[in-house]
Amino acid sequence: MTDELFRKEMLDMTPDSVLTKEATDRFKIFYGDVDAAFKFAYAIGFLLVGWLIDRIGTKRGFSLGIFVWSIAAVMTTFVGNMTSLRWARVFLGLGEAANFPSSVKTVAEWFPRRERSFANGLFNAGTNVGIILTALLVPHLILQFGWRSSFLVTGLLGFGLLIFWWFMYHKPERSPQLSADELAYIRSDKEKMAPVNVSWGQLLGYKQTWAFAIGKFMADPIWWFYMSWLPDFFNSNDALDQKLDLKTFGVPFLIIYVVSDAGSIFFGWLSTQLMGRGWSANRARKTTMLICALCVVPIFFAAQTSSLTIAIALISLATAAHQGWAANMYTFASDLFPRNVVASVTGIGGMFGAVGGILLSLLAGRIITAFGYLPMFMIASCAYLLALVIIHLVLPKLEPVTTEELEKSGNWSLASDQ
């Protein structure tokens, strides 16, 4: 069977389809390639969208991202071959890239620095709510109406989110519900602001940007690995005493992502609490990230245990720690740079994270097919500790880039206040 015919048959699969081992191995490789196409667009999208949001504002920038994402999701419903599927995933990646630059910039606009890690933990936990709903609802959609229905429904929900966001969001200075005292509290950092337009190349000249980018490059691919490959791990791992399929994986994934949410909120709160007790941002952030990194180390046992319960527990601990790491990493952008360029810095870091995801996606299917899941979980075990060591070497202290420094290196122009 030719590769193109095989790919078409994969698109026509039903939940009851049975594949040979050879077909399953080929599918894993094709799946990794399609996933890499999504992440390639996601990487480019991060860079472009972060820059765009700092120019046209959070409200309009995120609205554009939601619109593109929703269109791409609906487009996926009608794909007929692997080429059209790749293009649909490319547009999905471009639109989805707006999420985190917009979210981090929103937190920077609405919270003083000392509260941003907790706020980032909350919004980061919110991303898992969608995953939880997906784990509970999408299998039923697929079983009843086929896999295409899941993309149609989520795409239509995206248009609903677009309407909600457009009429709900305002900058603090324009919010009719905000009092003068509340606005003064949000701006209590006395952060010097100016309408500054700095290029990507200039931002890459700062070690603060590289510290953020390294943390994203080494940790983000692990989260993508969890999202992309855990269903197959639970379904195909012969060592486990139980296997999960489309009809049964909802509850274990609900557990994993609820615990992940708890980790995002807890570790975001912990960093904020430590700073409230007088710890420096450098000590509080890095101590919290060290705890997160240590919590991930035991995950390689998940590929060796025969107990489904133990595997779920280890993965839940690791995903909770990842989300706590991510919540604190996102504060790097808003801690280390003025609000004017937070989305651009987040976009650069997100691009590096997506590039790491591309590399791991291209390798994951081949590694899993040849050696099983143990090498992938060993990579996850080491990634965070190694990332933290490199971050500390690059940036021993979390020293913010001042507006004066940006003024010396940047080109000044009027930025949007939307």
Short mmCIF file of C-alpha atoms in Angstrom, two decimals:
data_model
loop_
_atom_site.label_atom_id
_atom_site.label_comp_id
_atom_site.label_asym_id
_atom_site.label_seq_id
_atom_site.Cartn_x
_atom_site.Cartn_y
_atom_site.Cartn_z
CA MET A 1 0.00 0.00 0.00
CA THR A 2 1.37 3.44 -0.92
CA ASP A 3 1.90 6.01 1.81
CA GLU A 4 -0.78 8.32 0.37
CA LEU A 5 -3.39 5.55 0.23
CA PHE A 6 -2.45 4.51 3.75
CA ARG A 7 -2.85 8.08 4.98
CA LYS A 8 -6.30 8.34 3.35
CA GLU A 9 -7.40 5.12 5.03
CA MET A 10 -6.29 6.56 8.36
CA LEU A 11 -8.68 9.49 7.85
CA ASP A 12 -11.52 7.07 7.13
CA MET A 13 -10.98 5.04 10.29
CA THR A 14 -13.84 4.49 12.73
CA PRO A 15 -13.56 3.85 16.49
CA ASP A 16 -14.03 0.13 15.77
CA SER A 17 -11.22 -0.09 13.19
CA VAL A 18 -8.51 -2.65 13.95
CA LEU A 19 -4.94 -2.07 12.75
CA THR A 20 -2.09 -4.51 12.40
CA LYS A 21 1.13 -3.80 14.33
CA GLU A 22 2.82 -2.67 11.12
CA ALA A 23 -0.05 -0.29 10.33
CA THR A 24 -0.04 0.99 13.92
CA ASP A 25 3.71 1.74 13.75
CA ARG A 26 3.29 3.55 10.42
CA PHE A 27 0.39 5.53 11.86
CA LYS A 28 2.52 6.66 14.82
CA ILE A 29 5.17 8.02 12.47
CA PHE A 30 2.60 9.82 10.28
CA TYR A 31 0.93 11.15 13.42
CA GLY A 32 4.25 12.58 14.62
CA ASP A 33 4.79 14.24 11.22
CA VAL A 34 1.32 15.88 11.24
CA ASP A 35 1.89 16.97 14.83
CA ALA A 36 5.20 18.53 13.79
CA ALA A 37 3.43 20.50 11.03
CA PHE A 38 1.06 21.95 13.64
CA LYS A 39 3.95 22.90 15.92
CA PHE A 40 5.91 24.47 13.05
CA ALA A 41 3.00 26.85 12.40
CA TYR A 42 2.60 27.31 16.16
CA ALA A 43 6.25 28.41 16.41
CA ILE A 44 5.94 30.91 13.56
CA GLY A 45 2.59 32.06 14.92
CA PHE A 46 4.06 32.73 18.37
CA LEU A 47 6.69 35.03 16.94
CA LEU A 48 4.31 36.94 14.67
CA VAL A 49 1.34 37.09 17.02
CA GLY A 50 3.40 38.22 20.02
CA TRP A 51 4.76 41.10 17.93
CA LEU A 52 1.30 41.90 16.56
CA ILE A 53 -0.39 41.97 19.98
CA ASP A 54 2.14 44.51 21.27
CA ARG A 55 1.25 46.69 18.25
CA ILE A 56 -2.52 46.42 17.95
CA GLY A 57 -3.38 45.57 21.55
CA THR A 58 -4.50 42.53 23.52
CA LYS A 59 -8.19 42.78 22.69
CA ARG A 60 -7.83 42.92 18.91
CA GLY A 61 -4.83 40.58 18.76
CA PHE A 62 -6.48 37.78 20.73
CA SER A 63 -9.73 38.24 18.81
CA LEU A 64 -7.87 37.68 15.54
CA GLY A 65 -6.22 34.56 16.96
CA ILE A 66 -9.55 33.08 18.12
CA PHE A 67 -11.10 33.79 14.71
CA VAL A 68 -8.29 32.02 12.79
CA TRP A 69 -8.30 29.09 15.22
CA SER A 70 -12.07 28.62 14.94
CA ILE A 71 -12.00 28.73 11.14
CA ALA A 72 -9.18 26.14 11.11
CA ALA A 73 -11.08 23.83 13.46
CA VAL A 74 -14.15 23.92 11.22
CA MET A 75 -11.92 23.37 8.15
CA THR A 76 -10.59 20.16 9.72
CA THR A 77 -14.10 18.73 9.58
CA PHE A 78 -13.89 18.60 5.78
CA VAL A 79 -10.33 17.35 5.13
CA GLY A 80 -10.08 14.50 2.64
CA ASN A 81 -6.39 13.65 2.59
CA MET A 82 -3.23 14.10 4.64
CA THR A 83 -2.19 17.23 2.76
CA SER A 84 -5.41 19.08 3.59
CA LEU A 85 -5.16 17.80 7.18
CA ARG A 86 -1.67 19.27 7.47
CA TRP A 87 -2.84 22.63 6.15
CA ALA A 88 -5.77 22.67 8.56
CA ARG A 89 -3.36 21.97 11.42
CA VAL A 90 -1.06 24.72 10.19
CA PHE A 91 -3.85 27.31 10.39
CA LEU A 92 -4.91 25.90 13.75
CA GLY A 93 -1.37 26.40 15.03
CA LEU A 94 -1.23 29.98 13.74
CA GLY A 95 -4.47 30.86 15.52
CA GLU A 96 -3.73 29.01 18.74
CA ALA A 97 -0.41 30.81 19.07
CA ALA A 98 -2.29 33.94 20.16
CA ASN A 99 -3.43 32.35 23.41
CA PHE A 100 -0.42 32.62 25.70
CA PRO A 101 1.03 35.97 24.53
CA SER A 102 -2.44 37.45 25.02
CA SER A 103 -2.94 35.80 28.39
CA VAL A 104 0.45 36.78 29.81
CA LYS A 105 0.04 40.36 28.57
CA THR A 106 -3.44 40.49 30.09
CA VAL A 107 -2.02 39.42 33.46
CA ALA A 108 0.73 42.05 33.12
CA GLU A 109 -1.93 44.69 32.42
CA TRP A 110 -4.25 43.70 35.28
CA PHE A 111 -1.94 42.61 38.14
CA PRO A 112 1.06 44.08 39.99
CA ARG A 113 4.25 42.01 39.73
CA ARG A 114 3.96 40.39 43.17
CA GLU A 115 0.64 38.75 42.23
CA ARG A 116 1.36 37.70 38.67
CA SER A 117 2.59 34.15 39.34
CA PHE A 118 -0.68 33.29 41.10
CA ALA A 119 -2.69 34.94 38.30
CA ASN A 120 -0.64 33.09 35.70
CA GLY A 121 -1.27 29.87 37.60
CA LEU A 122 -5.01 30.48 37.45
CA PHE A 123 -5.18 31.20 33.71
CA ASN A 124 -2.76 28.36 33.00
CA ALA A 125 -5.06 26.04 34.96
CA GLY A 126 -7.93 27.30 32.83
CA THR A 127 -6.30 25.84 29.73
CA ASN A 128 -6.71 22.41 31.30
CA VAL A 129 -10.43 22.92 31.78
CA GLY A 130 -10.78 22.66 28.00
CA ILE A 131 -8.70 19.48 28.02
CA ILE A 132 -10.86 18.01 30.78
CA LEU A 133 -14.04 18.79 28.86
CA THR A 134 -12.43 17.29 25.77
CA ALA A 135 -11.57 14.08 27.59
CA LEU A 136 -15.16 13.80 28.83
CA LEU A 137 -17.15 14.91 25.78
CA VAL A 138 -15.14 14.32 22.61
CA PRO A 139 -15.02 10.50 22.90
CA HIS A 140 -18.84 10.49 22.97
CA LEU A 141 -18.97 12.76 19.92
CA ILE A 142 -16.57 10.50 18.04
CA LEU A 143 -18.43 7.33 18.98
CA GLN A 144 -21.81 8.77 18.03
CA PHE A 145 -21.00 10.99 15.03
CA GLY A 146 -17.40 10.28 13.96
CA TRP A 147 -14.14 12.14 14.56
CA ARG A 148 -15.02 15.02 12.23
CA SER A 149 -17.87 16.14 14.49
CA SER A 150 -15.43 16.92 17.32
CA PHE A 151 -13.66 19.56 15.21
CA LEU A 152 -16.93 21.10 14.03
CA VAL A 153 -18.27 21.47 17.57
CA THR A 154 -15.05 22.90 19.00
CA GLY A 155 -14.74 25.31 16.07
CA LEU A 156 -18.25 26.63 16.63
CA LEU A 157 -17.52 27.01 20.35
CA GLY A 158 -14.54 29.13 19.36
CA PHE A 159 -16.82 31.65 17.67
CA GLY A 160 -18.82 31.83 20.88
CA LEU A 161 -15.61 32.57 22.81
CA LEU A 162 -14.73 35.29 20.30
CA ILE A 163 -18.01 37.12 20.94
CA PHE A 164 -17.58 36.79 24.72
CA TRP A 165 -13.99 38.08 24.68
CA TRP A 166 -14.74 41.06 22.41
CA PHE A 167 -17.50 42.44 24.62
CA MET A 168 -15.97 41.45 27.98
CA TYR A 169 -12.33 42.55 27.84
CA HIS A 170 -11.06 46.09 28.47
CA LYS A 171 -7.75 47.45 29.65
CA PRO A 172 -7.89 48.59 33.32
CA GLU A 173 -7.84 52.26 32.30
CA ARG A 174 -10.94 51.69 30.14
CA SER A 175 -12.89 49.33 32.40
CA PRO A 176 -16.16 50.90 33.59
CA GLN A 177 -16.25 48.58 36.63
CA LEU A 178 -12.82 49.57 37.99
CA SER A 179 -12.51 52.21 40.72
CA ALA A 180 -9.66 54.71 40.98
CA ASP A 181 -8.30 52.89 44.06
CA GLU A 182 -8.32 49.55 42.25
CA LEU A 183 -6.49 51.03 39.27
CA ALA A 184 -3.92 52.58 41.62
CA TYR A 185 -3.36 49.15 43.22
CA ILE A 186 -2.84 47.49 39.84
CA ARG A 187 -0.29 50.16 38.93
CA SER A 188 1.35 50.14 42.40
CA ASP A 189 4.64 48.83 40.99
CA LYS A 190 5.18 52.31 39.57
CA GLU A 191 6.52 50.63 36.45
CA LYS A 192 7.74 53.27 34.05
CA MET A 193 5.85 52.91 30.83
CA ALA A 194 6.43 54.41 27.43
CA PRO A 195 5.17 53.67 23.92
CA VAL A 196 8.17 51.60 22.81
CA ASN A 197 8.57 49.46 19.71
CA VAL A 198 11.53 47.07 19.97
CA SER A 199 12.48 44.53 17.30
CA TRP A 200 12.90 40.77 17.85
CA GLY A 201 16.62 41.09 17.21
CA GLN A 202 16.96 43.71 19.92
CA LEU A 203 15.00 41.60 22.42
CA LEU A 204 17.25 38.63 21.64
CA GLY A 205 20.17 40.78 22.73
CA TYR A 206 19.05 40.49 26.36
CA LYS A 207 20.03 37.52 28.53
CA GLN A 208 16.59 37.79 30.17
CA THR A 209 14.97 36.82 26.86
CA TRP A 210 17.29 33.82 26.52
CA ALA A 211 16.57 32.62 30.06
CA PHE A 212 12.85 32.62 29.28
CA ALA A 213 13.38 31.01 25.85
CA ILE A 214 15.55 28.21 27.29
CA GLY A 215 12.93 27.37 29.91
CA LYS A 216 10.26 27.15 27.22
CA PHE A 217 12.44 25.22 24.74
CA MET A 218 13.23 22.46 27.23
CA ALA A 219 9.92 22.14 29.08
CA ASP A 220 7.16 22.87 26.55
CA PRO A 221 7.93 19.80 24.39
CA ILE A 222 7.34 17.57 27.40
CA TRP A 223 3.83 18.94 27.85
CA TRP A 224 3.14 18.47 24.15
CA PHE A 225 4.38 14.90 24.48
CA TYR A 226 1.90 14.27 27.29
CA MET A 227 -0.98 15.72 25.31
CA SER A 228 -0.14 13.92 22.08
CA TRP A 229 1.01 10.50 23.26
CA LEU A 230 -0.57 9.63 26.63
CA PRO A 231 -3.71 8.15 25.00
CA ASP A 232 -1.53 5.78 22.98
CA PHE A 233 0.64 5.00 26.03
CA PHE A 234 -2.38 3.89 28.04
CA ASN A 235 -3.91 2.02 25.11
CA SER A 236 -0.86 0.20 23.71
CA ASN A 237 1.38 -0.42 26.73
CA ASP A 238 1.32 -4.22 27.17
CA ALA A 239 3.01 -3.99 30.58
CA LEU A 240 0.02 -2.28 32.24
CA ASP A 241 -2.49 -4.46 34.08
CA GLN A 242 -5.31 -2.49 32.44
CA LYS A 243 -5.63 -0.72 29.10
CA LEU A 244 -7.62 2.36 28.25
CA ASP A 245 -9.46 2.90 24.98
CA LEU A 246 -11.72 5.59 23.57
CA LYS A 247 -14.59 4.42 25.77
CA THR A 248 -12.67 4.27 29.06
CA PHE A 249 -9.90 6.88 29.12
CA GLY A 250 -12.13 9.79 30.24
CA VAL A 251 -11.86 9.28 34.02
CA PRO A 252 -8.05 8.75 34.20
CA PHE A 253 -7.48 11.82 32.04
CA LEU A 254 -9.91 13.76 34.18
CA ILE A 255 -7.75 12.85 37.21
CA ILE A 256 -4.52 13.80 35.44
CA TYR A 257 -5.72 17.20 34.29
CA VAL A 258 -7.53 18.11 37.50
CA VAL A 259 -4.31 17.40 39.40
CA SER A 260 -2.46 19.45 36.76
CA ASP A 261 -4.79 22.37 37.44
CA ALA A 262 -4.12 22.05 41.15
CA GLY A 263 -0.38 22.12 40.46
CA SER A 264 -0.66 25.24 38.32
CA ILE A 265 -2.60 27.09 40.99
CA PHE A 266 -0.57 25.80 43.95
CA PHE A 267 2.88 26.52 42.54
CA GLY A 268 1.74 29.91 41.27
CA TRP A 269 0.39 30.64 44.76
CA LEU A 270 3.58 29.33 46.42
CA SER A 271 5.82 31.72 44.54
CA THR A 272 3.51 34.62 45.37
CA GLN A 273 3.44 33.61 49.05
CA LEU A 274 7.23 33.40 49.25
CA MET A 275 7.55 36.88 47.78
CA GLY A 276 4.92 38.09 50.26
CA ARG A 277 7.18 36.85 53.06
CA GLY A 278 10.03 38.98 51.82
CA TRP A 279 11.79 36.61 49.44
CA SER A 280 13.24 38.17 46.31
CA ALA A 281 11.61 37.31 42.99
CA ASN A 282 14.79 35.47 42.03
CA ARG A 283 14.75 33.24 45.12
CA ALA A 284 10.99 32.66 45.14
CA ARG A 285 10.67 31.83 41.43
CA LYS A 286 13.73 29.57 41.23
CA THR A 287 12.96 27.72 44.48
CA THR A 288 9.45 27.00 43.27
CA MET A 289 10.75 25.87 39.88
CA LEU A 290 13.30 23.57 41.59
CA ILE A 291 10.50 21.88 43.53
CA CYS A 292 8.57 21.46 40.28
CA ALA A 293 11.61 20.00 38.51
CA LEU A 294 12.17 17.47 41.31
CA CYS A 295 8.53 16.37 41.19
CA VAL A 296 8.93 15.38 37.52
CA VAL A 297 11.97 13.13 38.08
CA PRO A 298 10.05 9.96 39.12
CA ILE A 299 7.96 9.89 35.93
CA PHE A 300 10.29 7.42 34.18
CA PHE A 301 8.88 4.74 36.53
CA ALA A 302 5.55 5.15 34.71
CA ALA A 303 7.03 3.32 31.73
CA GLN A 304 8.21 0.45 33.95
CA THR A 305 5.32 -0.17 36.32
CA SER A 306 2.60 -2.72 35.58
CA SER A 307 0.06 -0.84 37.69
CA LEU A 308 -2.23 1.53 35.84
CA THR A 309 -2.96 3.32 39.13
CA ILE A 310 0.72 3.99 39.83
CA ALA A 311 1.29 5.13 36.24
CA ILE A 312 -1.59 7.61 36.50
CA ALA A 313 -0.29 8.88 39.86
CA LEU A 314 3.24 9.45 38.53
CA ILE A 315 1.99 11.18 35.40
CA SER A 316 -0.41 13.33 37.43
CA LEU A 317 2.45 14.47 39.68
CA ALA A 318 4.63 15.27 36.65
CA THR A 319 1.91 17.18 34.80
CA ALA A 320 1.04 19.16 37.95
CA ALA A 321 4.71 20.06 38.33
CA HIS A 322 4.92 21.06 34.66
CA GLN A 323 1.97 23.40 35.02
CA GLY A 324 3.54 24.92 38.14
CA TRP A 325 6.78 25.37 36.19
CA ALA A 326 4.88 26.98 33.32
CA ALA A 327 3.01 29.38 35.63
CA ASN A 328 6.32 30.63 37.02
CA MET A 329 8.01 30.74 33.62
CA TYR A 330 5.26 33.01 32.30
CA THR A 331 6.04 35.49 35.07
CA PHE A 332 9.55 35.80 33.63
CA ALA A 333 8.23 37.80 30.69
CA SER A 334 6.21 40.19 32.86
CA ASP A 335 8.80 40.30 35.68
CA LEU A 336 11.73 41.06 33.42
CA PHE A 337 10.25 43.38 30.77
CA PRO A 338 7.89 46.40 30.67
CA ARG A 339 4.30 45.68 29.73
CA ASN A 340 4.84 47.21 26.30
CA VAL A 341 6.89 44.25 25.09
CA VAL A 342 5.56 41.37 27.22
CA ALA A 343 3.62 39.77 24.33
CA SER A 344 6.66 39.97 22.04
CA VAL A 345 8.91 38.32 24.64
CA THR A 346 6.26 35.68 25.33
CA GLY A 347 6.01 35.07 21.59
CA ILE A 348 9.77 34.56 21.28
CA GLY A 349 9.77 32.12 24.19
CA GLY A 350 6.73 30.35 22.81
CA MET A 351 8.44 30.00 19.45
CA PHE A 352 11.42 28.31 21.09
CA GLY A 353 9.06 26.02 22.99
CA ALA A 354 7.27 25.08 19.78
CA VAL A 355 10.58 24.44 17.98
CA GLY A 356 11.49 22.05 20.78
CA GLY A 357 8.07 20.47 20.33
CA ILE A 358 8.70 20.05 16.59
CA LEU A 359 11.99 18.27 17.21
CA LEU A 360 10.47 15.96 19.80
CA SER A 361 7.41 15.28 17.63
CA LEU A 362 9.57 14.24 14.70
CA LEU A 363 11.50 11.86 16.95
CA ALA A 364 8.76 10.63 19.27
CA GLY A 365 6.96 8.27 16.90
CA ARG A 366 10.22 6.73 15.76
CA ILE A 367 11.62 6.37 19.30
CA ILE A 368 8.39 4.85 20.63
CA THR A 369 8.13 2.45 17.71
CA ALA A 370 11.75 1.29 18.13
CA PHE A 371 12.28 1.39 21.90
CA GLY A 372 8.93 1.93 23.63
CA TYR A 373 8.03 4.75 26.00
CA LEU A 374 10.88 4.50 28.52
CA PRO A 375 13.32 6.79 26.60
CA MET A 376 10.63 9.46 26.26
CA PHE A 377 9.84 9.42 29.97
CA MET A 378 13.56 9.54 30.79
CA ILE A 379 13.86 12.69 28.67
CA ALA A 380 10.95 14.17 30.62
CA SER A 381 12.60 13.25 33.95
CA CYS A 382 15.76 15.22 33.19
CA ALA A 383 14.48 18.16 31.14
CA TYR A 384 13.36 20.50 33.92
CA LEU A 385 16.40 20.15 36.17
CA LEU A 386 18.72 20.69 33.22
CA ALA A 387 16.66 23.71 32.11
CA LEU A 388 16.83 25.28 35.59
CA VAL A 389 20.61 24.84 35.75
CA ILE A 390 21.03 26.55 32.37
CA ILE A 391 18.60 29.34 33.31
CA HIS A 392 20.55 30.03 36.49
CA LEU A 393 23.86 30.10 34.60
CA VAL A 394 22.43 32.50 32.01
CA LEU A 395 20.59 34.67 34.53
CA PRO A 396 21.91 34.28 38.11
CA LYS A 397 19.57 37.06 39.24
CA LEU A 398 16.18 38.01 37.79
CA GLU A 399 17.10 41.60 36.99
CA PRO A 400 14.42 43.44 34.96
CA VAL A 401 15.23 45.16 31.72
CA THR A 402 14.47 48.82 32.29
CA THR A 403 12.62 51.13 29.97
CA GLU A 404 15.81 53.19 29.77
CA GLU A 405 17.71 50.17 28.40
CA LEU A 406 14.99 49.55 25.84
CA GLU A 407 15.06 53.22 24.89
CA LYS A 408 18.77 53.00 24.11
CA SER A 409 18.36 49.92 21.89
CA GLY A 410 14.85 50.36 20.48
CA ASN A 411 12.99 52.41 17.93
CA TRP A 412 10.38 54.53 19.63
CA SER A 413 6.87 54.75 18.22
CA LEU A 414 3.29 54.94 19.43
CA ALA A 415 1.90 51.57 20.58
CA SER A 416 -1.77 50.63 20.70
CA ASP A 417 -3.63 50.92 24.00
CA GLN A 418 -6.45 48.56 23.07
#
